[in-house]
Amino acid sequence: EQALSFDSLTELLVGGPGIVFEDPTERSPMSHAELLAFIRDFDFAGLGLGPGDRLATLVPNGSEAAVLLMSCFAKCTVVPLNPSGTSKELVADAMSVKAKALVAHESFMSNPELQLTTVVAELGISLL
């Protein structure tokens, strides 16, 4: 029996032309090689995030969410929040996990019930 040893999620991803994400309602398909390049090239450090930092997310299900989550798993800790929660619940959830920033899909930015600018101001974190 051989032990699996790796330092990063990206070492486990296979680069190649095969399709890894395909969603006919969204963007064009993404290959394994494109996903690997995106993860390696995305600059979380430039956003002030690194290993051990928690990034709260508000994103709908779909391929964009999958790419975001895979990218986060490789560079920091991802904490998906409940998009059907109230602004008070979002604050409580993000506070309980000590989120350093929040990334929100544009569809949630315009939701007046979520009040995301108020949420991040109350938490003292960045909205990405």
Tab-separated table of C-alpha atoms in Angstrom:
chain	number	residue	atom	x	y	z
A	1	GLU	CA	0.000	0.000	0.000
A	2	GLN	CA	1.452	3.363	-1.060
A	3	ALA	CA	0.721	6.590	0.820
A	4	LEU	CA	-0.535	9.583	-1.132
A	5	SER	CA	1.621	12.636	-0.533
A	6	PHE	CA	0.953	16.138	-1.853
A	7	ASP	CA	1.410	19.755	-0.774
A	8	SER	CA	-1.434	21.370	-2.688
A	9	LEU	CA	-4.737	20.495	-4.315
A	10	THR	CA	-3.267	21.541	-7.662
A	11	GLU	CA	-0.857	18.597	-7.499
A	12	LEU	CA	-3.865	16.267	-7.614
A	13	LEU	CA	-5.501	17.884	-10.637
A	14	VAL	CA	-4.800	16.469	-14.044
A	15	GLY	CA	-4.151	19.031	-16.768
A	16	GLY	CA	-5.525	18.103	-20.142
A	17	PRO	CA	-8.117	18.834	-22.791
A	18	GLY	CA	-10.918	16.829	-21.161
A	19	ILE	CA	-13.965	18.812	-20.024
A	20	VAL	CA	-14.219	19.205	-16.265
A	21	PHE	CA	-17.189	21.622	-16.032
A	22	GLU	CA	-19.947	22.032	-18.542
A	23	ASP	CA	-23.152	23.946	-17.967
A	24	PRO	CA	-25.221	24.691	-21.070
A	25	THR	CA	-26.985	27.608	-19.363
A	26	GLU	CA	-23.761	29.427	-18.530
A	27	ARG	CA	-20.330	29.916	-20.081
A	28	SER	CA	-18.459	27.644	-22.458
A	29	PRO	CA	-17.078	24.350	-21.098
A	30	MET	CA	-13.875	24.426	-19.047
A	31	SER	CA	-11.129	21.866	-19.572
A	32	HIS	CA	-8.973	20.344	-16.856
A	33	ALA	CA	-6.014	22.386	-18.133
A	34	GLU	CA	-8.019	25.641	-18.029
A	35	LEU	CA	-9.199	24.922	-14.476
A	36	LEU	CA	-5.663	24.158	-13.327
A	37	ALA	CA	-4.333	27.351	-14.963
A	38	PHE	CA	-7.114	29.446	-13.407
A	39	ILE	CA	-6.427	28.065	-9.935
A	40	ARG	CA	-2.671	28.558	-10.231
A	41	ASP	CA	-2.990	32.078	-11.676
A	42	PHE	CA	-5.696	33.513	-9.440
A	43	ASP	CA	-4.027	35.864	-6.967
A	44	PHE	CA	-5.623	35.323	-3.567
A	45	ALA	CA	-2.579	36.899	-1.884
A	46	GLY	CA	-3.322	40.117	-3.780
A	47	LEU	CA	-6.716	40.090	-2.055
A	48	GLY	CA	-5.042	39.634	1.322
A	49	LEU	CA	-5.995	35.952	1.591
A	50	GLY	CA	-3.746	32.999	2.234
A	51	PRO	CA	-3.644	29.551	3.811
A	52	GLY	CA	-5.830	29.416	6.914
A	53	ASP	CA	-7.800	32.558	6.028
A	54	ARG	CA	-11.530	32.027	5.668
A	55	LEU	CA	-13.375	33.353	2.635
A	56	ALA	CA	-17.166	33.433	3.007
A	57	THR	CA	-19.041	32.875	-0.244
A	58	LEU	CA	-22.524	33.667	-1.503
A	59	VAL	CA	-22.817	32.066	-4.921
A	60	PRO	CA	-25.598	30.170	-6.693
A	61	ASN	CA	-25.100	26.533	-7.619
A	62	GLY	CA	-23.448	25.953	-10.975
A	63	SER	CA	-20.123	25.770	-12.730
A	64	GLU	CA	-19.021	29.242	-11.555
A	65	ALA	CA	-19.498	28.130	-7.956
A	66	ALA	CA	-17.535	24.952	-8.614
A	67	VAL	CA	-14.595	26.883	-10.093
A	68	LEU	CA	-14.642	29.338	-7.187
A	69	LEU	CA	-14.726	26.539	-4.624
A	70	MET	CA	-11.904	24.601	-6.302
A	71	SER	CA	-9.805	27.793	-6.419
A	72	CYS	CA	-10.479	28.528	-2.756
A	73	PHE	CA	-9.736	24.971	-1.674
A	74	ALA	CA	-6.284	25.339	-3.210
A	75	LYS	CA	-5.406	28.691	-1.615
A	76	CYS	CA	-7.481	29.357	1.531
A	77	THR	CA	-10.468	28.037	3.463
A	78	VAL	CA	-13.879	28.481	1.878
A	79	VAL	CA	-17.046	28.944	3.931
A	80	PRO	CA	-20.253	28.826	1.868
A	81	LEU	CA	-23.027	30.929	3.415
A	82	ASN	CA	-26.752	30.335	3.050
A	83	PRO	CA	-28.028	32.743	0.367
A	84	SER	CA	-31.593	32.377	1.618
A	85	GLY	CA	-30.610	33.615	5.079
A	86	THR	CA	-31.275	37.076	6.451
A	87	SER	CA	-28.596	39.743	6.761
A	88	LYS	CA	-28.471	39.075	10.528
A	89	GLU	CA	-27.877	35.371	9.856
A	90	LEU	CA	-25.126	36.189	7.352
A	91	VAL	CA	-23.392	38.390	9.928
A	92	ALA	CA	-23.702	35.709	12.619
A	93	ASP	CA	-22.465	32.940	10.318
A	94	ALA	CA	-19.514	34.926	8.940
A	95	MET	CA	-18.606	36.102	12.427
A	96	SER	CA	-18.726	32.590	13.903
A	97	VAL	CA	-16.211	31.298	11.339
A	98	LYS	CA	-14.066	34.462	11.489
A	99	ALA	CA	-14.359	35.171	7.756
A	100	LYS	CA	-11.743	37.594	6.461
A	101	ALA	CA	-13.666	38.495	3.296
A	102	LEU	CA	-16.901	37.797	1.460
A	103	VAL	CA	-17.244	37.046	-2.230
A	104	ALA	CA	-20.781	37.406	-3.557
A	105	HIS	CA	-22.278	36.687	-6.967
A	106	GLU	CA	-23.779	39.717	-8.675
A	107	SER	CA	-27.256	38.224	-8.324
A	108	PHE	CA	-26.971	38.586	-4.531
A	109	MET	CA	-25.442	42.064	-4.617
A	110	SER	CA	-28.719	43.659	-5.697
A	111	ASN	CA	-30.887	41.775	-3.187
A	112	PRO	CA	-32.167	44.473	-0.783
A	113	GLU	CA	-33.004	41.885	1.887
A	114	LEU	CA	-29.374	40.754	2.179
A	115	GLN	CA	-27.922	44.274	2.559
A	116	LEU	CA	-24.417	42.997	1.778
A	117	THR	CA	-22.685	46.364	2.109
A	118	THR	CA	-24.151	46.677	5.609
A	119	VAL	CA	-23.157	43.085	6.413
A	120	VAL	CA	-19.490	43.568	5.473
A	121	ALA	CA	-19.364	46.954	7.203
A	122	GLU	CA	-20.676	45.391	10.402
A	123	LEU	CA	-18.130	42.574	10.118
A	124	GLY	CA	-15.262	44.845	9.102
A	125	ILE	CA	-14.334	42.604	6.160
A	126	SER	CA	-13.853	43.097	2.414
A	127	LEU	CA	-16.594	42.442	-0.132
A	128	LEU	CA	-15.097	40.904	-3.263
